[in-house]
Short mmCIF file of C-alpha atoms in Angstrom, two decimals:
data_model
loop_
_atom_site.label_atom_id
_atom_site.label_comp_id
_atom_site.label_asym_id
_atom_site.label_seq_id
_atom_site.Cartn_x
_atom_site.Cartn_y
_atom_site.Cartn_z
CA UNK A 26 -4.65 6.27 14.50
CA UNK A 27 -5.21 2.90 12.83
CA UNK A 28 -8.30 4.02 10.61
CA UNK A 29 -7.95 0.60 8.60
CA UNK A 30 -7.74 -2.81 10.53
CA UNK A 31 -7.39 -6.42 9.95
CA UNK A 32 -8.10 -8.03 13.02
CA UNK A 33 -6.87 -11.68 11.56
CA UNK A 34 -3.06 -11.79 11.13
CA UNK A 35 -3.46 -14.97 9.75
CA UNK A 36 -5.63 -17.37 7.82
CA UNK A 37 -5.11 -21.11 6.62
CA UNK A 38 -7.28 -22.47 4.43
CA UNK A 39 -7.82 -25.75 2.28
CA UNK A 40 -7.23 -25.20 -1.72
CA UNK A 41 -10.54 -25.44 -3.80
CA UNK A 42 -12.24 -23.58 -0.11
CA UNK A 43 -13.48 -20.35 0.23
CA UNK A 44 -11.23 -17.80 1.89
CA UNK A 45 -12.36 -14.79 3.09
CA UNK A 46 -10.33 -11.78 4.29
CA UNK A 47 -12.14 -9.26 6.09
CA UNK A 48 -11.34 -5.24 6.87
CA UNK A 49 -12.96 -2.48 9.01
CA UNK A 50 -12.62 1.10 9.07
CA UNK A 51 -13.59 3.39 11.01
CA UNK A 52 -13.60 6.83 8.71
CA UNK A 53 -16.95 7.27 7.01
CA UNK A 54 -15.42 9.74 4.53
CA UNK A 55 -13.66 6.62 3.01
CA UNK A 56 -14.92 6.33 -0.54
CA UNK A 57 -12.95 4.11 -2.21
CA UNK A 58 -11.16 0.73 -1.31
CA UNK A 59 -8.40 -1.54 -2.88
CA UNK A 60 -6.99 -4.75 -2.02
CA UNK A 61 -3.73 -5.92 -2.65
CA UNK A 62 -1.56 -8.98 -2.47
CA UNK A 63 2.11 -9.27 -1.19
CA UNK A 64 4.60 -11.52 -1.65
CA UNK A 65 8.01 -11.78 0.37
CA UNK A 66 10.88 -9.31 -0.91
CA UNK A 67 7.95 -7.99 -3.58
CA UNK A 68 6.06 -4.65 -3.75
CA UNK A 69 1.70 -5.31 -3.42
CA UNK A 70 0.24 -6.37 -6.42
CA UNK A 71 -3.50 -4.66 -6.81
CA UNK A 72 -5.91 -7.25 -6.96
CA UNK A 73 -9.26 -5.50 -7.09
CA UNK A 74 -11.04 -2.33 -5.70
CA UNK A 75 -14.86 -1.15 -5.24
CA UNK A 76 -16.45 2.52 -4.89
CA UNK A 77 -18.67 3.31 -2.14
CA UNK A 78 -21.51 3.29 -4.82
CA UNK A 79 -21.36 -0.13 -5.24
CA UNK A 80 -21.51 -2.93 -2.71
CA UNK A 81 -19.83 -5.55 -4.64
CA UNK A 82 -17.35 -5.88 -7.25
CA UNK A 83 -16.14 -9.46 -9.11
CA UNK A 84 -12.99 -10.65 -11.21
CA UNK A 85 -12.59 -14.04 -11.68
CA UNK A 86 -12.02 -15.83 -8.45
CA UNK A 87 -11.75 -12.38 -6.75
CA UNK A 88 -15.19 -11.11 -4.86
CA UNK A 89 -14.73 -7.78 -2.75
CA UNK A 90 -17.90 -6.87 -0.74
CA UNK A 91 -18.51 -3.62 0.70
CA UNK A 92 -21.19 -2.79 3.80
CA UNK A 93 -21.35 1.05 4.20
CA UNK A 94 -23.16 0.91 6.80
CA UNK A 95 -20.72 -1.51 8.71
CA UNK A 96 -17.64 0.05 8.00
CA UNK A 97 -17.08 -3.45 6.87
CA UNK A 98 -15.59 -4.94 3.75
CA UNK A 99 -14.55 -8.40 2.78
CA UNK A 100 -12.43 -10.24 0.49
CA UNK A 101 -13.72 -13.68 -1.18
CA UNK A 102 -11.56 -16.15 -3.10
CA UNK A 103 -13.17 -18.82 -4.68
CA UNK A 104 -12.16 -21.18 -4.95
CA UNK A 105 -8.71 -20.63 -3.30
CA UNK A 106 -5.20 -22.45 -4.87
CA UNK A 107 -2.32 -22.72 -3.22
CA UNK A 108 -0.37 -19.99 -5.30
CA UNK A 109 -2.94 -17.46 -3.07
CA UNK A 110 -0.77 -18.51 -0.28
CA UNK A 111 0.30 -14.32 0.59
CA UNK A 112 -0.13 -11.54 2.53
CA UNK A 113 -2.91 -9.25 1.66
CA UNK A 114 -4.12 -5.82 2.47
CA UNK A 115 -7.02 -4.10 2.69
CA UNK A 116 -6.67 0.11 1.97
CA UNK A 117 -8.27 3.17 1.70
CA UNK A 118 -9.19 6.72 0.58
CA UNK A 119 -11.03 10.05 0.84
CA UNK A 120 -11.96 11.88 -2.32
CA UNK A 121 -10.36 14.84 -0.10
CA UNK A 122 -7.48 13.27 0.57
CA UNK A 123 -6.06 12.21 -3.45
CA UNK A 124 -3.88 9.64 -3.22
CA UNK A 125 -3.66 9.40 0.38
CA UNK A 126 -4.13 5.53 1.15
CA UNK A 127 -4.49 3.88 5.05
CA UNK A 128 -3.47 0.11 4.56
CA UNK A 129 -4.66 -2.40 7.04
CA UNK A 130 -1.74 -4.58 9.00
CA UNK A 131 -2.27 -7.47 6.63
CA UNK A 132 -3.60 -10.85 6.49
CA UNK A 133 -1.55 -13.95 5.91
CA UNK A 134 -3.22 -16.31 3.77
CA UNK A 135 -2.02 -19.82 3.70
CA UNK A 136 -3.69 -22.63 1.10
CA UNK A 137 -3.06 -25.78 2.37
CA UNK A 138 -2.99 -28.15 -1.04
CA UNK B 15 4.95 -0.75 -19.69
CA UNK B 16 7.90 -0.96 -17.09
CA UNK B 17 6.91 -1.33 -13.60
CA UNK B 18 7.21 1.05 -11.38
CA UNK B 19 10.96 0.79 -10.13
CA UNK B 20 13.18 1.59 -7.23
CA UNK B 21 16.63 1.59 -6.45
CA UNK B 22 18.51 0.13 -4.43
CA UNK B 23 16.88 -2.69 -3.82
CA UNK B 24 19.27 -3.27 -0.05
CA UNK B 25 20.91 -0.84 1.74
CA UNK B 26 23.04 -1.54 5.03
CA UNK B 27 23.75 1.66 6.85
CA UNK B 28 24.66 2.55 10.72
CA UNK B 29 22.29 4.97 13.03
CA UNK B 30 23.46 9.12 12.45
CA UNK B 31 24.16 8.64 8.47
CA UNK B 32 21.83 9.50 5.70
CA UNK B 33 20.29 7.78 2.57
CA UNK B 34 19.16 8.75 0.00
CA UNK B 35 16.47 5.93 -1.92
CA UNK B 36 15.03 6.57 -5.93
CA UNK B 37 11.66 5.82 -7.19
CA UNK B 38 10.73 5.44 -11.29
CA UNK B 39 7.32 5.82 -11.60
CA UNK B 40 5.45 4.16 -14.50
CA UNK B 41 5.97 6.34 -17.76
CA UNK B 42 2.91 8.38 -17.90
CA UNK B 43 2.08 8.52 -14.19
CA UNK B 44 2.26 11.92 -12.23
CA UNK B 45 1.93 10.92 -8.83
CA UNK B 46 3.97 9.18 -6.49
CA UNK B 47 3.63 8.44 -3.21
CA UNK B 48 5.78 6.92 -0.39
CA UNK B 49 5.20 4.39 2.42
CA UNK B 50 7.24 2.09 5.04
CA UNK B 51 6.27 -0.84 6.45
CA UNK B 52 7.86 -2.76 9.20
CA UNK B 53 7.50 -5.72 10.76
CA UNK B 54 3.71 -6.77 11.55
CA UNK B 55 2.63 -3.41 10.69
CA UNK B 56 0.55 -2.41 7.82
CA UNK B 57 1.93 0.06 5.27
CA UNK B 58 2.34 3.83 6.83
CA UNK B 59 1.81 6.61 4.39
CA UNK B 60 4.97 9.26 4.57
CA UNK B 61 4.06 11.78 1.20
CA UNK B 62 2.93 12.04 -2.22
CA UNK B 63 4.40 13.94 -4.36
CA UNK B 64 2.25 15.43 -7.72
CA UNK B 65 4.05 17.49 -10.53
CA UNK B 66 6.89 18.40 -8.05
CA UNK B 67 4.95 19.38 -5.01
CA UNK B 68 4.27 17.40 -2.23
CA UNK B 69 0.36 17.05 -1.85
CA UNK B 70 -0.02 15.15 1.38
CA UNK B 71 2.21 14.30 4.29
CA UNK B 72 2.09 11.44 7.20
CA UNK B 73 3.00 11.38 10.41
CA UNK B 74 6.55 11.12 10.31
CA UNK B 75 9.25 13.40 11.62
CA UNK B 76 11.16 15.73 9.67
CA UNK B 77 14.12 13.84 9.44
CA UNK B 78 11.62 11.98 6.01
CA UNK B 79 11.82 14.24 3.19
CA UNK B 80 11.13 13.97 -0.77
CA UNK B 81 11.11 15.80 -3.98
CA UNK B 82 9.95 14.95 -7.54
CA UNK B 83 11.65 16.17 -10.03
CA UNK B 84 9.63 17.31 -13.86
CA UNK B 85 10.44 13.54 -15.56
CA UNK B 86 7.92 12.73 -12.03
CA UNK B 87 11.18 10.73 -10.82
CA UNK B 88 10.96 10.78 -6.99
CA UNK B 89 13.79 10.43 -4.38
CA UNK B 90 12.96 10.35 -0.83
CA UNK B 91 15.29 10.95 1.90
CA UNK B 92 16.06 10.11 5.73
CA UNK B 93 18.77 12.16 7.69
CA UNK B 94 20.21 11.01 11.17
CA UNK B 95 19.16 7.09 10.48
CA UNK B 96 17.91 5.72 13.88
CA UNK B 97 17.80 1.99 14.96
CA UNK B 98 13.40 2.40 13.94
CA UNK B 99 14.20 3.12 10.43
CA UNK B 100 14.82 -0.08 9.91
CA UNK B 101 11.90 -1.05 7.45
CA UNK B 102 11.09 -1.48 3.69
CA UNK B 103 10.11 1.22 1.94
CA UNK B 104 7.85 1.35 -1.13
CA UNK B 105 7.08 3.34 -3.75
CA UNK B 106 3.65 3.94 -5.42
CA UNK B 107 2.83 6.01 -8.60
CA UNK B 108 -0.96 6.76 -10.10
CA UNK B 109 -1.40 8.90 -13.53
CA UNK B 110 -3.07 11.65 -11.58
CA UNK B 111 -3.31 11.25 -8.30
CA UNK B 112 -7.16 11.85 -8.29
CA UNK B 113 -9.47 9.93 -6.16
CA UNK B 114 -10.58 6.60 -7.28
CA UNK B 115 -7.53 5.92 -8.79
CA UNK B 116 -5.18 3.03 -7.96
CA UNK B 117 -1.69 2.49 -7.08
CA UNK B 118 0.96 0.25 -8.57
CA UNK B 119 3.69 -0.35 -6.35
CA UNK B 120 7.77 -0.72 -7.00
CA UNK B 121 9.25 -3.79 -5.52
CA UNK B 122 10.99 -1.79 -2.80
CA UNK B 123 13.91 -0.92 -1.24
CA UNK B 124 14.72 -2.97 2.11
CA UNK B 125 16.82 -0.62 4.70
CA UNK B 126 18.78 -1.91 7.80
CA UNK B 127 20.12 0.46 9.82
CA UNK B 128 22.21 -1.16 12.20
#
């Protein structure tokens, strides 16, 4: 059961754009949500995460916005550089569940310089 | 701090053998937790394992298995390799595991079963 999805396998973008990277889920006991960014032959590197509390959550060029009521959230990069050029992923958790995460199928990002 | 770390990094094996793959969690962290992705798939949870007990469990078959030992050192372990196995497997540790708590992830270890 595929509670997380991206629905864009891919995304190209021009550097010094906006890219955004968007995620749906479809359990509403999903409380908290991390994105992370993958390079070839590397682990993901955590690139920011937002409670359910909030709705939006900032660091640096990083933006992750969160719509409850949507099962929605979204992934702004402003402006985007060509060393963004990665896969990322979109994942979540219950409070029930600890550590338990459900990862979305990724989005390629490509910057174009 | 040192990364979290996993060893090997490549391992070549043919369908019916075992292996047997290590994960170092970052010192400090409790909780580890396991997960294989393939090719165009997202990641897919297998277990997490918190002072030496496994806490939650995928949707894999039995032939997945883990243990933590007391350092919180994890090894997980696949028995009668198939072809599907094929995959890269990654390791995640937390300090405790609790909710609202990220992950840092090990670089992986990349398994063909041929």
């Amino acid at each position: 059961d595929q509670q997380v999805k991206q629905n864009s396998p891919s995304l190209s973008v021009q550097e010094g754009r906006i890219s955004i990277l968007n995620c749906d889920y479809t359990n509403s006991m999903f409380d908290y949500f991390l994105w992370y960014k993958k390079y070839p032959a590397e682990g993901p590197t955590f690139l920011i995460s937002i409670s359910s509390i909030k709705d939006k959550n900032e660091d640096g060029r990083f933006t992750v916005f969160l719509n409850k009521s949507a099962k929605h959230l979204s992934l702004h990069i402003v402006p985007s550089q060509p060393g963004d050029s990665a896969v990322y992923f979109c994942a979540a958790s219950a409070r029930y569940n600890f550590n338990k995460f459900y990862f979305g199928s990724g989005t390629k990002l490509n910057v174009k310089p | 701090k040192a990364g979290v770390t996993q060893t090997p990094r490549y391992l070549i094996k043919t369908r019916g053998q075992q292996v047997t793959l290590s994960c170092s969690p970052i010192s400090g962290h409790r909780s580890v937790s396991w997960y294989q992705q393939t090719p165009g798939q997202g990641l897919q949870f297998l277990f997490e394992y918190f002072s030496e007990t496994q806490r939650n469990k995928g949707n894999f078959p039995g032939r997945f298995s883990g243990r933590q030992f007391s350092n919180s050192r994890s090894e997980m372990n696949v028995s009668t390799l198939e072809l599907g196995d094929s995959a890269l497997y990654l390791c995640a540790s937390s300090p405790d595991g609790v909710s609202q708590e990220t992950q840092y992830f090990g670089p992986g270890t990349r398994l063909l079963v041929l």
